[in-house]
Each structure stands twice: as C-alpha cells, then as structure tokens.
Short mmCIF file of C-alpha atoms and ligand atoms in Angstrom, two decimals:
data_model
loop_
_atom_site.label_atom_id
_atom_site.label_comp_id
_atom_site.label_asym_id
_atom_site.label_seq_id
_atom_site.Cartn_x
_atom_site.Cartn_y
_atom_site.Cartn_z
CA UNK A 1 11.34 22.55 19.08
CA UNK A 2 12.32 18.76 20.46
CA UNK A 3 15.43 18.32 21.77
CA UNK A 4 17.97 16.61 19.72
CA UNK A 5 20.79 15.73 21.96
CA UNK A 6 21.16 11.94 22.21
CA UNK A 7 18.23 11.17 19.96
CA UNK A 8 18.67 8.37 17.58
CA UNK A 9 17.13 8.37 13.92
CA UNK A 10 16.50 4.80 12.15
CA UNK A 11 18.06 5.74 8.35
CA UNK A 12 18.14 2.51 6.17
CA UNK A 13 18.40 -0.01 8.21
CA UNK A 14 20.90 1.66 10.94
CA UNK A 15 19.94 3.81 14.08
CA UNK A 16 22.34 6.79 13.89
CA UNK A 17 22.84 10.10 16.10
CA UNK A 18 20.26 12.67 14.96
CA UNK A 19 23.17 15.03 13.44
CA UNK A 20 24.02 12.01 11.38
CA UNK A 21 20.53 11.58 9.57
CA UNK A 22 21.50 14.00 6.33
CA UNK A 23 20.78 13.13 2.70
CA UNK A 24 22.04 14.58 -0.38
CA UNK A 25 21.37 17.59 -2.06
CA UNK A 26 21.18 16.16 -5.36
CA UNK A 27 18.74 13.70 -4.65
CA UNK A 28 15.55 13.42 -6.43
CA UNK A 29 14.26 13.63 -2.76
CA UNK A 30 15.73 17.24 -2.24
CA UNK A 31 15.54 18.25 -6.00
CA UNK A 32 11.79 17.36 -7.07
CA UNK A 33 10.24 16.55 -3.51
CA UNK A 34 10.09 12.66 -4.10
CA UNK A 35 9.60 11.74 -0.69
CA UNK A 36 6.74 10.48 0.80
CA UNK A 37 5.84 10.09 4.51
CA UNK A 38 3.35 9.34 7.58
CA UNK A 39 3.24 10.78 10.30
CA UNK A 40 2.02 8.85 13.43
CA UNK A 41 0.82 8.98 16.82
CA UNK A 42 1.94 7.36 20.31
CA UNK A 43 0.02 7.65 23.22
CA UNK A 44 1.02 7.00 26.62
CA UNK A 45 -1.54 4.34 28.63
CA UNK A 46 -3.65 6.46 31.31
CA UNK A 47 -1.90 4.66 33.81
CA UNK A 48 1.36 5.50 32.39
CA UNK A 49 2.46 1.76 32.04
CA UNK A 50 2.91 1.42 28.47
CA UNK A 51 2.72 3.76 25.12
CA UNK A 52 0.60 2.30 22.64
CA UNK A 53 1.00 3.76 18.58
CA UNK A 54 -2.14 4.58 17.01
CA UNK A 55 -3.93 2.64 13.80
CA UNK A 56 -0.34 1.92 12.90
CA UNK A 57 -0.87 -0.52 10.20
CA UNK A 58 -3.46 1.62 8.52
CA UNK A 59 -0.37 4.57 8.52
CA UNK A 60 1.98 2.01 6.57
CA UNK A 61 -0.61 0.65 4.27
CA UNK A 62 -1.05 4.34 2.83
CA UNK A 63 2.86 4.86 3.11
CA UNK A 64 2.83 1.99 0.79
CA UNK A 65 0.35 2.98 -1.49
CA UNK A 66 1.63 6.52 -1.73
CA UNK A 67 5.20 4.30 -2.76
CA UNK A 68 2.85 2.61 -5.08
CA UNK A 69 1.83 5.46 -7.08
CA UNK A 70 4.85 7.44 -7.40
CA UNK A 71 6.06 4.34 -8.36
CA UNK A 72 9.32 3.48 -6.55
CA UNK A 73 11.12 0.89 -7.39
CA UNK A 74 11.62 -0.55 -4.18
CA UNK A 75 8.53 -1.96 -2.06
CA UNK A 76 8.75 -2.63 2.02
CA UNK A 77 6.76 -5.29 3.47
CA UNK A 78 4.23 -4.46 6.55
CA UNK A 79 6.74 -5.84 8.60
CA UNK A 80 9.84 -4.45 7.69
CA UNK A 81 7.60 -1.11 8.23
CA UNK A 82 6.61 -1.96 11.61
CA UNK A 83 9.76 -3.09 13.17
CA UNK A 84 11.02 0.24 11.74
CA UNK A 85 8.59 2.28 13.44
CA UNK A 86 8.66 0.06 16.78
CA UNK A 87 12.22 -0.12 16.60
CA UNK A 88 12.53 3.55 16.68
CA UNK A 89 10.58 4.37 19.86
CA UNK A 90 12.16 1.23 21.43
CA UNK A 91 15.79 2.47 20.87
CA UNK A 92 14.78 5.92 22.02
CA UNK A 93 13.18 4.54 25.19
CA UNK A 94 10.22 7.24 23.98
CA UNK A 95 7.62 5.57 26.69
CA UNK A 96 5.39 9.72 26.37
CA UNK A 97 3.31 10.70 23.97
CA UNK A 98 5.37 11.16 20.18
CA UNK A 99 5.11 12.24 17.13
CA UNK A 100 6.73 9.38 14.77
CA UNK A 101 7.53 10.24 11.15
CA UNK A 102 8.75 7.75 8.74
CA UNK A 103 9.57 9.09 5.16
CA UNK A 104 10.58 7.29 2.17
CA UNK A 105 13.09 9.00 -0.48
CA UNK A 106 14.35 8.59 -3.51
CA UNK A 107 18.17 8.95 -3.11
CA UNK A 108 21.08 9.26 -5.72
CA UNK A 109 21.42 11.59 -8.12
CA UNK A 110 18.99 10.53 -10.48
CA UNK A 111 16.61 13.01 -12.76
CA UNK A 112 12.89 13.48 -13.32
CA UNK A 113 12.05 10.10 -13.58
CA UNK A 114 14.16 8.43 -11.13
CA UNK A 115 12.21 5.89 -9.03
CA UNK A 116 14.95 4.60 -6.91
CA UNK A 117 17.38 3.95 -4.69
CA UNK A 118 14.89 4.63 -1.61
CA UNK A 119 15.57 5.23 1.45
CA UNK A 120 14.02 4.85 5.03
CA UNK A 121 13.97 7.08 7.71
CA UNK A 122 12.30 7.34 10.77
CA UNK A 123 11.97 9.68 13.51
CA UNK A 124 10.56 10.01 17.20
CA UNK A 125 9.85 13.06 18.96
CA UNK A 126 8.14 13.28 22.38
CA UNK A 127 5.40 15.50 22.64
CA UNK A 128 3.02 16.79 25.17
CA UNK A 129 -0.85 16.35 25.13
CA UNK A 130 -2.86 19.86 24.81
CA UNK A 131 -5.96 20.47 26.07
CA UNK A 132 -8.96 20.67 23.14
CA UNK A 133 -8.64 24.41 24.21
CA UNK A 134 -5.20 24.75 23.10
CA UNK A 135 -5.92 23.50 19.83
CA UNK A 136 -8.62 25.33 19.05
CA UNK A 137 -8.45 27.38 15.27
CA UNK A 138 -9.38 30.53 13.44
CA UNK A 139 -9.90 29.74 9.82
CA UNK A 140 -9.61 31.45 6.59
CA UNK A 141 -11.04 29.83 2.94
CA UNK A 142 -8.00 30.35 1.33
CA UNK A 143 -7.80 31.91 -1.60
CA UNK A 144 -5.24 28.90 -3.02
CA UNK A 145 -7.04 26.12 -4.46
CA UNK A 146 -6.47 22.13 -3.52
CA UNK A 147 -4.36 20.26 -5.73
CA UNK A 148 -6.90 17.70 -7.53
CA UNK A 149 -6.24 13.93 -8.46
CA UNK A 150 -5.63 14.77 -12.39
CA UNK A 151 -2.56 16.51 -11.22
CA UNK A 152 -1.59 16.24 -7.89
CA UNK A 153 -3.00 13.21 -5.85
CA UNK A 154 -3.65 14.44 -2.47
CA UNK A 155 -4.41 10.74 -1.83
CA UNK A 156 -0.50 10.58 -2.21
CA UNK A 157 1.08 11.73 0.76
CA UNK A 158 3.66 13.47 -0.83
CA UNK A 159 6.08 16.09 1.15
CA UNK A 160 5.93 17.89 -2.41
CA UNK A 161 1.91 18.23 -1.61
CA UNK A 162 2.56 20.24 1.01
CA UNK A 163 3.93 23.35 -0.83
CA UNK A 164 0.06 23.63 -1.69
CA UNK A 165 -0.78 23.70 1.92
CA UNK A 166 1.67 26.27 3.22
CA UNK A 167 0.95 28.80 0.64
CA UNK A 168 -2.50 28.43 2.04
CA UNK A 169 -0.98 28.58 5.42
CA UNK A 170 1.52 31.42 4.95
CA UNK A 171 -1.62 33.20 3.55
CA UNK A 172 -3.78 32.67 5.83
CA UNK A 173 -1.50 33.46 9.02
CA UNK A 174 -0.28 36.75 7.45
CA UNK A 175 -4.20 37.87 7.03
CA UNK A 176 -4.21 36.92 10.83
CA UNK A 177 -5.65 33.54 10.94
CA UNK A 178 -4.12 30.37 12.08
CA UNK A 179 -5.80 27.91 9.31
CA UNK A 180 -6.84 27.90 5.98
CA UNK A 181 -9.67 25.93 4.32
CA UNK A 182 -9.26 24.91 0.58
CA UNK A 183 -11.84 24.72 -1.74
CA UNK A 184 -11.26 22.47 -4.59
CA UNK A 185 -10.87 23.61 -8.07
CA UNK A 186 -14.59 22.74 -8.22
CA UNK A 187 -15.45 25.12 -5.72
CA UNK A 188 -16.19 22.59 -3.09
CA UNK A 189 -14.58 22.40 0.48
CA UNK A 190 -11.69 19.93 0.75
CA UNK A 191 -9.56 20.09 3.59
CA UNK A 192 -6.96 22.14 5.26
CA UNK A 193 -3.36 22.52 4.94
CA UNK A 194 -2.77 19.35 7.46
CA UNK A 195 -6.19 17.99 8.52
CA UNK A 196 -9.63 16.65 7.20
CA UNK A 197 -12.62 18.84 7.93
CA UNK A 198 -15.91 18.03 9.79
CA UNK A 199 -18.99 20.28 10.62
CA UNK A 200 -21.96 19.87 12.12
CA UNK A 201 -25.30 21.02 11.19
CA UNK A 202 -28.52 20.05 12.99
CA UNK A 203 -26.61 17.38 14.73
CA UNK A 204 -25.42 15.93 11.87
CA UNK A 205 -21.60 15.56 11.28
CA UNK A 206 -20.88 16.10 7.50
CA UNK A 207 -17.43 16.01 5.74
CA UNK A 208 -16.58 15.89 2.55
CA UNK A 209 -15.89 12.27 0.52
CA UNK A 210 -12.34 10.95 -0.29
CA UNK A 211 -12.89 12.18 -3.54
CA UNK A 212 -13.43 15.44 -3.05
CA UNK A 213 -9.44 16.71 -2.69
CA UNK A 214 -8.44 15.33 0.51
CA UNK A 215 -6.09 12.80 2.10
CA UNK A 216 -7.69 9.46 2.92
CA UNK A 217 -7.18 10.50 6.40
CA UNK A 218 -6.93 7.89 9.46
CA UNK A 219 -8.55 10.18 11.71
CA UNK A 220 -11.34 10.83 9.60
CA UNK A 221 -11.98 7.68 9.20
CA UNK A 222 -11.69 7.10 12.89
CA UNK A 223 -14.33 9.68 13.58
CA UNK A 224 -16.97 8.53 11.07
CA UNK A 225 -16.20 4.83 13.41
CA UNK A 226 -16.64 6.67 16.90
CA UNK A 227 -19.43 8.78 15.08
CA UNK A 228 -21.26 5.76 14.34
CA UNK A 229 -20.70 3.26 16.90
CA UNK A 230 -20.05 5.16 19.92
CA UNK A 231 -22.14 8.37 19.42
CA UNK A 232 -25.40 6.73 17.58
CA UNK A 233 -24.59 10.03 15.20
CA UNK A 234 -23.73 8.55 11.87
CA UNK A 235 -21.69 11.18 9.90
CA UNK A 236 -22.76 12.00 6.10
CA UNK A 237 -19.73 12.26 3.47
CA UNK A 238 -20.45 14.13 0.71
CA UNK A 239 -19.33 17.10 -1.55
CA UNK A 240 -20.04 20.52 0.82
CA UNK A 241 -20.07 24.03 -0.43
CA UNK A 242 -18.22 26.70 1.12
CA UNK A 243 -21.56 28.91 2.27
CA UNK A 244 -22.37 25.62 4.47
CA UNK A 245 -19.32 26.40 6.71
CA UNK A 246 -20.44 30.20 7.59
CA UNK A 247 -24.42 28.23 9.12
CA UNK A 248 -22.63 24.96 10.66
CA UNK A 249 -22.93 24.83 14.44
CA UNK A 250 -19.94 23.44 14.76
CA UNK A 251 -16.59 22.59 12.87
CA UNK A 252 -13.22 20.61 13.78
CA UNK A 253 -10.60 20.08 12.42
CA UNK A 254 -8.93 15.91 12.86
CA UNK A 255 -5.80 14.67 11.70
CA UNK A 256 -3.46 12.78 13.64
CA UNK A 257 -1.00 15.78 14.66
CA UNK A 258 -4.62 17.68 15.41
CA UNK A 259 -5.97 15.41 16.90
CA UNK A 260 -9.89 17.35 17.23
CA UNK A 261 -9.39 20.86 16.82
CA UNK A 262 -12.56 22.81 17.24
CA UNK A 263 -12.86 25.70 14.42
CA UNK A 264 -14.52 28.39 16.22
CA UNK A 265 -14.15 31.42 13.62
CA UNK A 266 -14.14 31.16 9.29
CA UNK A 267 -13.65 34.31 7.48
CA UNK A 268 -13.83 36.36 10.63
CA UNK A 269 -17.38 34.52 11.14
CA UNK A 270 -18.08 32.77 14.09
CA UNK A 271 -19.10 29.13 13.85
CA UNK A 272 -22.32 28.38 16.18
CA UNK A 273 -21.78 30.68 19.10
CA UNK A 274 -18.25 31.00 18.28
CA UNK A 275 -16.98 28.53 21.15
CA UNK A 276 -16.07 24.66 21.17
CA UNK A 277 -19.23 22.74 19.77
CA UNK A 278 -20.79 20.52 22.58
CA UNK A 279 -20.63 17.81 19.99
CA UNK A 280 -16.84 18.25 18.89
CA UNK A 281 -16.34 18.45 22.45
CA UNK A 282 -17.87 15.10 23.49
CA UNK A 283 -16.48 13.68 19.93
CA UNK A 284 -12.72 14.59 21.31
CA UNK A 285 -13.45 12.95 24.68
CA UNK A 286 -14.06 9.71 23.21
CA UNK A 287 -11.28 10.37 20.58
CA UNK A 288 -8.90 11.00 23.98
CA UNK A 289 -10.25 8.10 25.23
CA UNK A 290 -9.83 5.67 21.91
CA UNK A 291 -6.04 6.76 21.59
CA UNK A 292 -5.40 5.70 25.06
CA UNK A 293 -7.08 2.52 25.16
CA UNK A 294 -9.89 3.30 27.69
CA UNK A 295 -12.38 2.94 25.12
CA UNK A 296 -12.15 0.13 22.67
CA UNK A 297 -13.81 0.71 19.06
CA UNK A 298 -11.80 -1.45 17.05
CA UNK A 299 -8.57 -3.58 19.08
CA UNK A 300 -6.58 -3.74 15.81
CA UNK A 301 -6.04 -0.08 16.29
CA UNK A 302 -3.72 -0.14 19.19
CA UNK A 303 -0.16 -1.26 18.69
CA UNK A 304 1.62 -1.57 21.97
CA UNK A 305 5.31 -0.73 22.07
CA UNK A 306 7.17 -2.26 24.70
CA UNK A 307 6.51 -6.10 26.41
CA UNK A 308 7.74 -4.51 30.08
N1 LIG B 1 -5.06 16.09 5.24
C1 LIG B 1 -3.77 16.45 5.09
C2 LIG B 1 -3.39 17.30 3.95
C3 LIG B 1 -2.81 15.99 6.00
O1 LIG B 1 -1.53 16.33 5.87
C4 LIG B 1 -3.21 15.19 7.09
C5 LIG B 1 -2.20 14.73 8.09
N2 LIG B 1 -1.64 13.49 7.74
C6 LIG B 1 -4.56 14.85 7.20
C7 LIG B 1 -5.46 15.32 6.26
C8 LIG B 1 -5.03 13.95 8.29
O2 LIG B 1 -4.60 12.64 8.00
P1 LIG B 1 -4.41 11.57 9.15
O3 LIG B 1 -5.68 11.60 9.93
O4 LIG B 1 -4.23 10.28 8.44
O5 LIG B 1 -3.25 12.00 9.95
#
C-alpha cells in the first residue's frame, strides 16, 4: 500500500489532505456505482530530470466519453481535465513513477436516474517500476462471462464494470491462478479483468477488435503503433477463439497499470515454452523505452509535468 501521510487529493476544485477526500454514502456514486474513472501513467525521464504522463489526452478523451454515455449532466473541458491531473502531481511534488487516478461521481442523494451533481477527484500515488519478470501471469479462462455492449458497455469505463472483473479475479486466484481471461457471451476471447490481450502465433501479434468486449484500451492501441512502426510486425485485430490461446507462442497481457505482462501459463497450459515470448520481450523494451521518452513513436504522447 502507498503511503498516505501528507498526500494531497484534488476533490472539486480544492487539493485537500488525503483523510479529507470522503464522499457520501448515499450518493448515486456509492449506491449504484456511477463513477467513472482513468487511470494513468507517469514515468520518470531515464535521466531522472523530469516525469513525463503517458498519452494523457487520449486518457481524458475516454473519461469524457465514458461521462458521455452515462450521461452526466455536467461535461469538463480537456483543459479543466489536464490542469487537474497536472495539478495533482505538481502539488504532490510526485517527480517518480505514479499511478494517477481521476474519477468522476455522481454526488447527492439522488436515485436511479440521477445524472448529477459530479464530482472530480484525483489521485497520485508513486510507484516503483518492475521488471517484465515481476509481472509475469498465470491465467485461467474464467468461467464468468464479459459484460457485452447491449448491457454493460465495457467501452464505458465504469468502476461498476469492474464487479465483472473481480468475480473473474476472485475466481481465478482461489483456483490458484493470478488472471483470468473472459470469453464473451459469444464465446470469443475478450480481455481480462484489467488489461487487453495479445498473442502471438507464427510471428503474428493478434488481439481481439474493440468490438469484441473490451475497453478501447490506450495501451493496446499503443502496441498495434510500436507493432507497426517500430517492429515492421503489423498486429491483426480480429474476433479469436479460446482454443487459439492453448497453440499461441506467446501471450501478454497490456494495460497501463500492466504495462506488458507476459502470460506464460492458461488453464494450467503452458504458452510456447512456457517462458517470456522473445517477441513480448522485445515488444516491452520498446514499450519501456516509449514511456520514457527514449524512443519517440508519436510526440503528442508525452505530457511533461514540471518546467524545472
Ligand atoms: N481492459 C480493462 C477492463 C481495463 O480495466 C484496462 C485498464 N484501464 C484495460 C483494458 C487497459 O486499458 P488502458 O490500456 O487504457 O489502461
């Protein structure tokens, strides 16, 4: 757990002390989950000169679209957003790598179909980088099925989405396992609890489309980029059946939080040889190497934090 002494938490409009950042129990936010989020990346230079946050306006365009959907009756601009987030890390002098989570909520006491008042938060917690090792997973094909679009948009990043993805997690760690892998209601591989899948089969990185039960995720979509641009290995998205997973070579798991994180076992079946993929390998290197601005794919994607 982070330490919480002296951290500061931005909550509509105001920094306060993090024992001060509460909300109500009544609130549609508490009651029905009506509370959407992002959670983002910042990544210290190499150099250790600056912290730059990762493809942050791509992070508050889906916050806003997730707002969008669910309807709330109050919209932020990009750069209210921004000055939020930057704000946040500023006033927490956070100059390691964090984990930043802003989270919009519908406050009051309203019912069902309350849409407002919303409130911001936003967070910062330091974190330390992990070796690929450290991440690697052992996965399970959950037995839980993705929510779908016709009744739970997992395009929506909704905290109330992720009550599908721990009872695939709680599952899957009490069977032993440390991830699970949902199928979609059509049978097809989605996603996991907290990060987009890739696998790779005769060189070939495949995951499935953004229609096929998953977030939009950033880091998928940052991986198809270094796939294609830096690696010469363009990925192919489309639907992928669950049988595919036990003959891939390789798998990983991406997501911002996950950064790459190799899947080296499904269903008690290794994947390949049962070790980190030589691909997923040199995929996280250039990842690594993206995030902390040693490698430029796109320079939109890099939003430094402090001028000093
Ligand atoms: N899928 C789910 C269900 C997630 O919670 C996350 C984490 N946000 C992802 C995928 C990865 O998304 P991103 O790369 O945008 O962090």
């Amino acid at each position: 757990m982070y330490k919480s002494a002296g951290r500061l938490v931005h909550l509509d409009g105001k920094m306060v002390p993090y024992e001060e950042a509460k909300i109500h129990v009544l609130s549609p936010a508490v009651k029905y989950g009506a509370s959407v989020f992002e959670g983002i990346c910042g990544y210290a230079t190499r150099d250790g000169s600056g912290v730059n946050i990762f493809r942050l306006r791509e992070h508050l365009v889906r916050l806003q679209q997730s707002m969008h959907i669910l309807r709330y009756e109050q919209a932020y601009s990009l750069e209210e957003l921004t000055e939020v987030v930057l704000g946040t890390v500023r006033e927490n002098d956070v100059r390691t790598d964090s984990h930043i989570r802003i989270q919009a909520h519908v406050l009051g006491e309203g019912l069902m179909g309350a849409c407002g008042p919303v409130g911001l938060s936003c967070t910062v917690s330091p974190r330390d980088a992990r070796a690929i090792e450290a991440r690697t997973k052992r996965a399970q094909i959950t037995s839980w099925r993705r929510i779908d679009d016709a009744s739970m948009p997992p395009r929506v990043k909704a905290a109330a989405n992720y009550h599908n993805g721990r009872l695939g997690t709680v599952q899957a760690r009490a069977d032993g396992y440390d991830e699970p892998i949902f199928l979609t209601n059509a049978g097809k591989v989605a996603e996991s609890g907290g990060a987009c899948l890739f696998i790779l089969r005769d060189g070939v990185p495949i995951t499935p489309g953004v229609t096929h039960g998953i977030l939009e995720s950033i880091t998928r979509d940052t991986m198809l980029r270094i796939f294609s641009d830096v690696l010469d290995r363009p990925a192919v998205t489309r639907e992928v059946d669950r049988t595919e997973l036990y003959v891939a070579d390789e798998a990983f798991l991406c997501g911002s939080a996950y950064e790459v994180s190799p899947v080296t076992d499904i269903d008690g079946m290794k994947v390949g040889k049962g070790e980190i993929g030589d691909i997923t390998r040199e995929a996280w290197d250039i990842y690594e190497a993206v995030v902390r601005g040693t490698t430029n794919v796109d320079p939109a994607w890099l939003t430094p934090v402090f001028d000093d």
